[in-house]
Amino acid sequence: MSDSPKQVGVLRVFRIEEGTTVHARTLSDGYKGVFTHYVKRRSVLCGGDDCDGPTHKTPKIWKGYAAVELWNAATNHWNPFVLEITESLELDLRGKWRRGQVWEFYREMPTKKKSMPITGKLLEERDPSSVPPEFDYRPVLLHLYHVHAIHLGVLNPMPPRVIVEASEGNGPAILAGAGAGKPQMDAETEQKYQEFMNKMKKTPTEKKLERA
Ligand SMILES: [Zn+2]
């Protein structure tokens, strides 16, 4: 290894902001979640039975956290962070996340009409013993939400994406000859579909490599 001094820093939460692409390797065996409310333009922890009445009436938003390291290409090092996982990103991770994986996480810039979701693509599975041990990120969340205790065990209540399949059959007669819709795939299980979707996804890094 290089003889440059070891980088030391304070552990922080990493959110994937718009226009960001990062490569992460997973240290946690799994991610853990909490419910939050979005009040006065910031997220507060839902206190469950002790939650403030008016606050508790606002929608509950799930957020997940996990220990990861983000690749810093400038220093050729992996830097530890607490990854924040949105409800939408969790659908990409569900059933796939293991320790020792390399993921690309990205969020495209919003268009005029809509904001873009955070997306994750699994790139590599590595030997879990080849990555550093998981670190305790609970204190960081206590600071983040300014609370003395936090229960990290809430699952994302959002159901999996609804998987549909194109079907065969004659297209509208008026379009005959113009090529009717063909079935795109033969996904039997969501697992297969997830793998397919993961493969089909083009991350910003992959697009850049294609253009090169
Ligand atoms: Zn609440």
Short mmCIF file of C-alpha atoms and ligand atoms in Angstrom, two decimals:
data_model
loop_
_atom_site.label_atom_id
_atom_site.label_comp_id
_atom_site.label_asym_id
_atom_site.label_seq_id
_atom_site.Cartn_x
_atom_site.Cartn_y
_atom_site.Cartn_z
CA MET A 1 0.00 0.00 0.00
CA SER A 2 0.97 3.63 -0.33
CA ASP A 3 2.82 5.32 2.49
CA SER A 4 0.53 8.36 2.47
CA PRO A 5 -0.92 9.17 5.88
CA LYS A 6 -4.18 7.44 6.69
CA GLN A 7 -7.16 9.69 6.15
CA VAL A 8 -9.20 10.24 9.26
CA GLY A 9 -12.58 11.93 9.38
CA VAL A 10 -15.85 12.21 11.24
CA LEU A 11 -18.48 9.68 10.21
CA ARG A 12 -21.40 11.34 8.42
CA VAL A 13 -24.66 10.44 6.73
CA PHE A 14 -24.48 10.40 2.94
CA ARG A 15 -27.53 11.32 0.88
CA ILE A 16 -27.51 10.82 -2.85
CA GLU A 17 -28.36 14.30 -4.08
CA GLU A 18 -29.57 15.18 -7.56
CA GLY A 19 -26.87 14.88 -10.19
CA THR A 20 -24.76 12.57 -8.03
CA THR A 21 -23.18 9.22 -8.92
CA VAL A 22 -21.26 7.22 -6.33
CA HIS A 23 -19.77 3.76 -6.03
CA ALA A 24 -20.28 2.12 -2.69
CA ARG A 25 -19.21 -1.12 -1.13
CA THR A 26 -21.44 -2.58 1.55
CA LEU A 27 -20.15 -3.26 5.06
CA SER A 28 -23.47 -3.98 6.79
CA ASP A 29 -25.15 -7.35 6.35
CA GLY A 30 -28.37 -5.44 5.86
CA TYR A 31 -29.87 -1.99 6.20
CA LYS A 32 -32.09 -0.82 9.03
CA GLY A 33 -34.95 1.60 8.97
CA VAL A 34 -36.95 4.19 10.88
CA PHE A 35 -40.09 6.21 10.28
CA THR A 36 -39.76 9.96 9.91
CA HIS A 37 -42.05 12.92 9.35
CA TYR A 38 -41.21 15.84 7.12
CA VAL A 39 -42.02 18.94 9.13
CA LYS A 40 -40.92 22.52 8.50
CA ARG A 41 -38.65 21.39 5.68
CA ARG A 42 -36.73 18.87 7.74
CA SER A 43 -37.04 15.23 8.70
CA VAL A 44 -37.87 14.36 12.29
CA LEU A 45 -37.94 10.93 13.81
CA CYS A 46 -41.39 9.44 14.38
CA GLY A 47 -41.70 8.76 18.09
CA GLY A 48 -44.32 6.05 17.66
CA ASP A 49 -46.69 6.16 20.64
CA ASP A 50 -44.81 9.18 22.00
CA CYS A 51 -44.91 11.05 18.70
CA ASP A 52 -46.12 14.65 18.80
CA GLY A 53 -49.83 14.71 17.83
CA PRO A 54 -49.85 17.18 14.93
CA THR A 55 -46.54 15.83 13.64
CA HIS A 56 -47.77 12.24 13.81
CA LYS A 57 -50.72 13.14 11.58
CA THR A 58 -48.37 14.00 8.71
CA PRO A 59 -47.31 11.15 6.38
CA LYS A 60 -44.79 8.66 7.72
CA ILE A 61 -41.75 8.36 5.52
CA TRP A 62 -39.44 5.38 5.82
CA LYS A 63 -35.69 5.89 5.75
CA GLY A 64 -33.03 3.24 5.88
CA TYR A 65 -29.39 3.34 6.94
CA ALA A 66 -26.38 1.11 6.45
CA ALA A 67 -22.62 1.18 6.81
CA VAL A 68 -20.91 1.61 3.47
CA GLU A 69 -17.73 2.96 2.01
CA LEU A 70 -17.71 5.29 -0.97
CA TRP A 71 -14.96 5.13 -3.54
CA ASN A 72 -12.86 8.26 -3.81
CA ALA A 73 -11.15 8.12 -7.20
CA ALA A 74 -8.95 11.09 -6.34
CA THR A 75 -7.34 9.34 -3.38
CA ASN A 76 -7.91 5.71 -4.43
CA HIS A 77 -9.48 4.99 -1.08
CA TRP A 78 -12.80 3.78 0.21
CA ASN A 79 -14.23 6.29 2.70
CA PRO A 80 -16.75 5.21 5.36
CA PHE A 81 -20.22 6.78 5.35
CA VAL A 82 -23.68 6.04 6.68
CA LEU A 83 -25.75 5.57 3.54
CA GLU A 84 -29.26 7.00 3.68
CA ILE A 85 -31.74 4.85 1.78
CA THR A 86 -35.04 6.22 0.45
CA GLU A 87 -38.24 4.20 0.09
CA SER A 88 -37.68 4.13 -3.65
CA LEU A 89 -34.02 3.06 -3.51
CA GLU A 90 -34.92 0.31 -1.06
CA LEU A 91 -36.99 -1.36 -3.77
CA ASP A 92 -33.75 -1.76 -5.77
CA LEU A 93 -31.92 -3.20 -2.77
CA ARG A 94 -34.66 -5.49 -1.47
CA GLY A 95 -33.67 -9.15 -1.57
CA LYS A 96 -30.26 -8.31 -3.00
CA TRP A 97 -28.25 -6.43 -0.39
CA ARG A 98 -25.38 -8.43 1.13
CA ARG A 99 -22.12 -7.47 2.75
CA GLY A 100 -19.19 -7.14 0.35
CA GLN A 101 -21.11 -5.89 -2.70
CA VAL A 102 -20.24 -2.97 -4.95
CA TRP A 103 -23.16 -0.79 -6.03
CA GLU A 104 -23.54 2.28 -8.15
CA PHE A 105 -26.04 4.73 -6.68
CA TYR A 106 -27.16 7.69 -8.71
CA ARG A 107 -29.78 10.34 -9.05
CA GLU A 108 -30.21 12.25 -12.27
CA MET A 109 -30.94 15.96 -12.39
CA PRO A 110 -34.66 16.76 -12.26
CA THR A 111 -36.47 17.61 -15.45
CA LYS A 112 -38.88 20.53 -15.61
CA LYS A 113 -41.76 18.19 -14.89
CA LYS A 114 -40.47 15.74 -12.33
CA SER A 115 -37.70 14.95 -9.89
CA MET A 116 -35.73 11.77 -10.48
CA PRO A 117 -35.60 8.89 -8.01
CA ILE A 118 -32.43 7.54 -6.47
CA THR A 119 -31.44 4.37 -8.31
CA GLY A 120 -29.10 1.56 -7.37
CA LYS A 121 -27.44 -1.04 -9.56
CA LEU A 122 -25.54 -4.00 -8.18
CA LEU A 123 -22.19 -4.17 -9.98
CA GLU A 124 -20.06 -6.72 -8.12
CA GLU A 125 -20.25 -9.38 -5.44
CA ARG A 126 -17.01 -9.67 -3.52
CA ASP A 127 -15.81 -11.92 -0.73
CA PRO A 128 -17.33 -10.40 2.44
CA SER A 129 -14.08 -11.13 4.27
CA SER A 130 -12.28 -8.77 1.88
CA VAL A 131 -14.01 -5.65 3.24
CA PRO A 132 -13.55 -3.96 6.64
CA PRO A 133 -15.92 -4.85 9.48
CA GLU A 134 -19.17 -2.96 9.84
CA PHE A 135 -18.94 0.11 12.10
CA ASP A 136 -21.55 1.32 14.57
CA TYR A 137 -23.47 4.18 12.97
CA ARG A 138 -26.19 4.48 15.63
CA PRO A 139 -24.52 7.50 17.34
CA VAL A 140 -24.53 9.37 14.02
CA LEU A 141 -28.29 8.87 13.75
CA LEU A 142 -28.84 10.03 17.33
CA HIS A 143 -27.08 13.26 16.38
CA LEU A 144 -28.89 13.51 13.05
CA TYR A 145 -32.34 13.31 14.63
CA HIS A 146 -31.29 14.85 17.94
CA VAL A 147 -32.73 12.05 20.04
CA HIS A 148 -31.40 9.94 22.91
CA ALA A 149 -32.65 6.61 21.62
CA ILE A 150 -33.56 5.20 18.26
CA HIS A 151 -35.28 1.98 17.29
CA LEU A 152 -33.77 0.75 14.04
CA GLY A 153 -35.93 -2.10 12.96
CA VAL A 154 -38.69 -0.73 10.81
CA LEU A 155 -39.19 -2.30 7.40
CA ASN A 156 -40.10 -0.22 4.39
CA PRO A 157 -43.90 -0.59 4.22
CA MET A 158 -43.95 0.18 0.50
CA PRO A 159 -44.93 -2.94 -1.44
CA PRO A 160 -42.64 -4.23 -4.17
CA ARG A 161 -43.05 -2.70 -7.58
CA VAL A 162 -45.93 -4.24 -9.47
CA ILE A 163 -44.46 -6.41 -12.18
CA VAL A 164 -46.37 -6.68 -15.41
CA GLU A 165 -45.64 -8.52 -18.59
CA ALA A 166 -46.51 -7.62 -22.15
CA SER A 167 -48.94 -10.06 -23.77
CA GLU A 168 -49.34 -11.44 -27.23
CA GLY A 169 -52.35 -10.90 -29.45
CA ASN A 170 -53.27 -9.08 -32.61
CA GLY A 171 -52.64 -5.37 -32.51
CA PRO A 172 -55.17 -2.81 -33.71
CA ALA A 173 -56.14 -3.67 -37.30
CA ILE A 174 -55.49 -0.12 -38.36
CA LEU A 175 -51.84 -0.62 -37.51
CA ALA A 176 -51.51 -3.98 -39.29
CA GLY A 177 -48.18 -4.10 -41.06
CA ALA A 178 -46.75 -1.41 -38.85
CA GLY A 179 -45.59 -4.07 -36.38
CA ALA A 180 -47.70 -4.88 -33.36
CA GLY A 181 -46.31 -4.99 -29.84
CA LYS A 182 -44.23 -8.06 -29.02
CA PRO A 183 -43.72 -9.51 -25.57
CA GLN A 184 -40.45 -8.24 -24.16
CA MET A 185 -39.52 -10.89 -21.65
CA ASP A 186 -40.42 -14.10 -19.95
CA ALA A 187 -39.97 -13.26 -16.27
CA GLU A 188 -41.32 -15.99 -14.06
CA THR A 189 -40.45 -14.58 -10.71
CA GLU A 190 -39.72 -11.19 -9.33
CA GLN A 191 -36.22 -12.44 -8.58
CA LYS A 192 -35.63 -13.06 -12.26
CA TYR A 193 -37.22 -9.78 -13.16
CA GLN A 194 -35.04 -7.97 -10.64
CA GLU A 195 -31.92 -9.55 -12.09
CA PHE A 196 -33.06 -8.63 -15.55
CA MET A 197 -33.80 -5.06 -14.56
CA ASN A 198 -30.46 -4.80 -12.80
CA LYS A 199 -28.67 -5.94 -15.94
CA MET A 200 -30.68 -3.62 -18.18
CA LYS A 201 -29.99 -0.56 -16.10
CA LYS A 202 -27.32 1.72 -17.51
CA THR A 203 -25.62 3.65 -14.79
CA PRO A 204 -24.02 7.02 -15.52
CA THR A 205 -20.60 5.36 -15.29
CA GLU A 206 -21.55 2.68 -17.81
CA LYS A 207 -22.91 5.30 -20.19
CA LYS A 208 -19.68 7.26 -19.87
CA LEU A 209 -17.63 4.12 -20.66
CA GLU A 210 -19.77 3.44 -23.74
CA ARG A 211 -19.20 6.93 -25.06
CA ALA A 212 -15.45 6.72 -24.52
ZN ZN B 1 -44.98 9.89 14.32
#
